[in-house]
């Protein structure tokens, strides 16, 4: 009985997560077409960058990124090797994650794609 209850609980959690994903799409979808394009993703990520930059120096270090990127991802995204990401470098990571979350390469991400592992990874840089 307890395994059946656990399965029902898990199903309820999973079903409950679907509307949250749809809400996430609408949060990044100012034109309300039900999808996110790269410009919308980068606009949201630009706001996130500004929020993460409390000292307003125009860069994010590992502490300011607060785990959004692994040390290896930070190093790979930092072509000038200064240990920080400026907004252009941050948005390049967003573009790469957008591409990974758009497997059909149509240039937009819908709720299903945003709920994929690649989509969730992208969303962390936008919200």
mmCIF file of C-alpha atoms in Angstrom:
data_model
loop_
_atom_site.group_PDB
_atom_site.id
_atom_site.type_symbol
_atom_site.label_atom_id
_atom_site.label_comp_id
_atom_site.label_asym_id
_atom_site.label_seq_id
_atom_site.Cartn_x
_atom_site.Cartn_y
_atom_site.Cartn_z
ATOM 1 C CA UNK A 1 0.000 0.000 0.000
ATOM 2 C CA UNK A 2 2.788 2.434 0.841
ATOM 3 C CA UNK A 3 4.489 1.934 -2.534
ATOM 4 C CA UNK A 4 1.161 2.627 -4.241
ATOM 5 C CA UNK A 5 0.767 5.794 -2.164
ATOM 6 C CA UNK A 6 4.311 6.830 -3.076
ATOM 7 C CA UNK A 7 3.579 6.288 -6.761
ATOM 8 C CA UNK A 8 0.391 8.344 -6.518
ATOM 9 C CA UNK A 9 2.274 11.082 -4.649
ATOM 10 C CA UNK A 10 5.018 11.084 -7.258
ATOM 11 C CA UNK A 11 2.461 11.272 -10.057
ATOM 12 C CA UNK A 12 0.707 14.177 -8.344
ATOM 13 C CA UNK A 13 4.019 16.013 -7.985
ATOM 14 C CA UNK A 14 4.884 15.405 -11.620
ATOM 15 C CA UNK A 15 1.473 16.508 -12.837
ATOM 16 C CA UNK A 16 1.619 19.499 -10.562
ATOM 17 C CA UNK A 17 4.959 20.489 -12.116
ATOM 18 C CA UNK A 18 3.508 20.785 -15.614
ATOM 19 C CA UNK A 19 1.557 24.002 -15.005
ATOM 20 C CA UNK A 20 4.620 25.534 -13.324
ATOM 21 C CA UNK A 21 6.617 24.887 -16.495
ATOM 22 C CA UNK A 22 3.893 26.484 -18.597
ATOM 23 C CA UNK A 23 3.934 29.468 -16.254
ATOM 24 C CA UNK A 24 7.680 29.690 -16.727
ATOM 25 C CA UNK A 25 7.189 29.917 -20.496
ATOM 26 C CA UNK A 26 4.678 32.723 -20.068
ATOM 27 C CA UNK A 27 7.053 34.531 -17.699
ATOM 28 C CA UNK A 28 9.612 34.773 -20.523
ATOM 29 C CA UNK A 29 7.108 35.248 -23.354
ATOM 30 C CA UNK A 30 6.167 38.932 -23.639
ATOM 31 C CA UNK A 31 4.531 38.461 -27.050
ATOM 32 C CA UNK A 32 2.331 35.689 -25.591
ATOM 33 C CA UNK A 33 2.814 33.269 -28.482
ATOM 34 C CA UNK A 34 3.422 30.295 -26.165
ATOM 35 C CA UNK A 35 7.106 29.993 -27.001
ATOM 36 C CA UNK A 36 10.388 31.640 -26.099
ATOM 37 C CA UNK A 37 12.718 32.801 -28.842
ATOM 38 C CA UNK A 38 16.400 33.637 -28.358
ATOM 39 C CA UNK A 39 15.750 37.387 -28.046
ATOM 40 C CA UNK A 40 13.194 36.769 -25.284
ATOM 41 C CA UNK A 41 15.549 34.363 -23.513
ATOM 42 C CA UNK A 42 18.400 36.845 -23.685
ATOM 43 C CA UNK A 43 16.192 39.714 -22.473
ATOM 44 C CA UNK A 44 15.201 37.687 -19.411
ATOM 45 C CA UNK A 45 18.810 36.572 -18.874
ATOM 46 C CA UNK A 46 20.015 40.167 -19.151
ATOM 47 C CA UNK A 47 17.686 41.122 -16.293
ATOM 48 C CA UNK A 48 18.944 38.119 -14.314
ATOM 49 C CA UNK A 49 22.542 39.216 -14.937
ATOM 50 C CA UNK A 50 21.765 42.687 -13.593
ATOM 51 C CA UNK A 51 20.132 41.164 -10.518
ATOM 52 C CA UNK A 52 23.162 38.931 -9.892
ATOM 53 C CA UNK A 53 25.569 41.899 -10.128
ATOM 54 C CA UNK A 54 25.020 43.686 -6.800
ATOM 55 C CA UNK A 55 28.266 45.663 -7.003
ATOM 56 C CA UNK A 56 27.290 46.831 -10.506
ATOM 57 C CA UNK A 57 30.782 46.298 -11.900
ATOM 58 C CA UNK A 58 29.401 44.708 -15.080
ATOM 59 C CA UNK A 59 30.821 41.266 -14.346
ATOM 60 C CA UNK A 60 29.834 38.146 -12.442
ATOM 61 C CA UNK A 61 32.370 36.094 -10.520
ATOM 62 C CA UNK A 62 31.816 32.578 -9.190
ATOM 63 C CA UNK A 63 30.389 33.927 -5.924
ATOM 64 C CA UNK A 64 27.886 36.162 -7.720
ATOM 65 C CA UNK A 65 26.914 33.313 -10.054
ATOM 66 C CA UNK A 66 26.071 31.342 -6.906
ATOM 67 C CA UNK A 67 26.303 27.907 -8.505
ATOM 68 C CA UNK A 68 24.514 28.727 -11.766
ATOM 69 C CA UNK A 69 27.606 27.508 -13.611
ATOM 70 C CA UNK A 70 30.068 24.853 -12.567
ATOM 71 C CA UNK A 71 33.706 25.924 -12.319
ATOM 72 C CA UNK A 72 34.357 24.150 -15.635
ATOM 73 C CA UNK A 73 31.421 25.949 -17.304
ATOM 74 C CA UNK A 74 32.629 29.289 -15.958
ATOM 75 C CA UNK A 75 36.115 28.640 -17.288
ATOM 76 C CA UNK A 76 34.772 27.605 -20.703
ATOM 77 C CA UNK A 77 32.527 30.682 -20.877
ATOM 78 C CA UNK A 78 35.369 33.047 -19.929
ATOM 79 C CA UNK A 79 37.479 33.527 -23.079
ATOM 80 C CA UNK A 80 39.554 36.321 -21.552
ATOM 81 C CA UNK A 81 40.324 34.100 -18.512
ATOM 82 C CA UNK A 82 39.709 36.880 -15.991
ATOM 83 C CA UNK A 83 37.598 34.643 -13.736
ATOM 84 C CA UNK A 84 34.420 36.631 -14.418
ATOM 85 C CA UNK A 85 31.696 36.826 -17.040
ATOM 86 C CA UNK A 86 30.604 40.108 -18.514
ATOM 87 C CA UNK A 87 27.082 40.356 -19.890
ATOM 88 C CA UNK A 88 28.169 39.434 -23.425
ATOM 89 C CA UNK A 89 29.865 36.258 -22.136
ATOM 90 C CA UNK A 90 26.843 35.404 -19.953
ATOM 91 C CA UNK A 91 24.481 35.840 -22.896
ATOM 92 C CA UNK A 92 26.723 33.587 -24.991
ATOM 93 C CA UNK A 93 26.139 30.839 -22.401
ATOM 94 C CA UNK A 94 22.404 31.549 -22.653
ATOM 95 C CA UNK A 95 22.577 31.227 -26.452
ATOM 96 C CA UNK A 96 24.407 27.901 -26.177
ATOM 97 C CA UNK A 97 21.886 26.561 -23.672
ATOM 98 C CA UNK A 98 19.026 27.847 -25.842
ATOM 99 C CA UNK A 99 20.421 25.919 -28.793
ATOM 100 C CA UNK A 100 20.686 22.773 -26.656
ATOM 101 C CA UNK A 101 17.079 23.214 -25.478
ATOM 102 C CA UNK A 102 15.834 23.609 -29.065
ATOM 103 C CA UNK A 103 16.480 20.136 -30.523
ATOM 104 C CA UNK A 104 14.226 20.720 -33.529
ATOM 105 C CA UNK A 105 16.197 23.897 -34.324
ATOM 106 C CA UNK A 106 13.047 25.880 -35.095
ATOM 107 C CA UNK A 107 14.296 28.863 -33.112
ATOM 108 C CA UNK A 108 11.722 28.689 -30.334
ATOM 109 C CA UNK A 109 11.295 26.780 -27.100
ATOM 110 C CA UNK A 110 7.879 25.588 -26.001
ATOM 111 C CA UNK A 111 6.787 24.324 -22.566
ATOM 112 C CA UNK A 112 7.827 20.744 -23.343
ATOM 113 C CA UNK A 113 11.309 21.823 -24.424
ATOM 114 C CA UNK A 114 11.641 24.130 -21.413
ATOM 115 C CA UNK A 115 10.844 21.193 -19.133
ATOM 116 C CA UNK A 116 13.652 19.093 -20.637
ATOM 117 C CA UNK A 117 16.993 18.955 -18.795
ATOM 118 C CA UNK A 118 18.489 21.387 -21.309
ATOM 119 C CA UNK A 119 15.486 23.687 -20.945
ATOM 120 C CA UNK A 120 15.695 23.636 -17.160
ATOM 121 C CA UNK A 121 19.405 24.470 -17.454
ATOM 122 C CA UNK A 122 18.500 27.438 -19.662
ATOM 123 C CA UNK A 123 15.740 28.580 -17.313
ATOM 124 C CA UNK A 124 18.169 28.792 -14.397
ATOM 125 C CA UNK A 125 20.007 31.540 -16.258
ATOM 126 C CA UNK A 126 16.791 33.467 -16.931
ATOM 127 C CA UNK A 127 14.803 33.362 -13.688
#
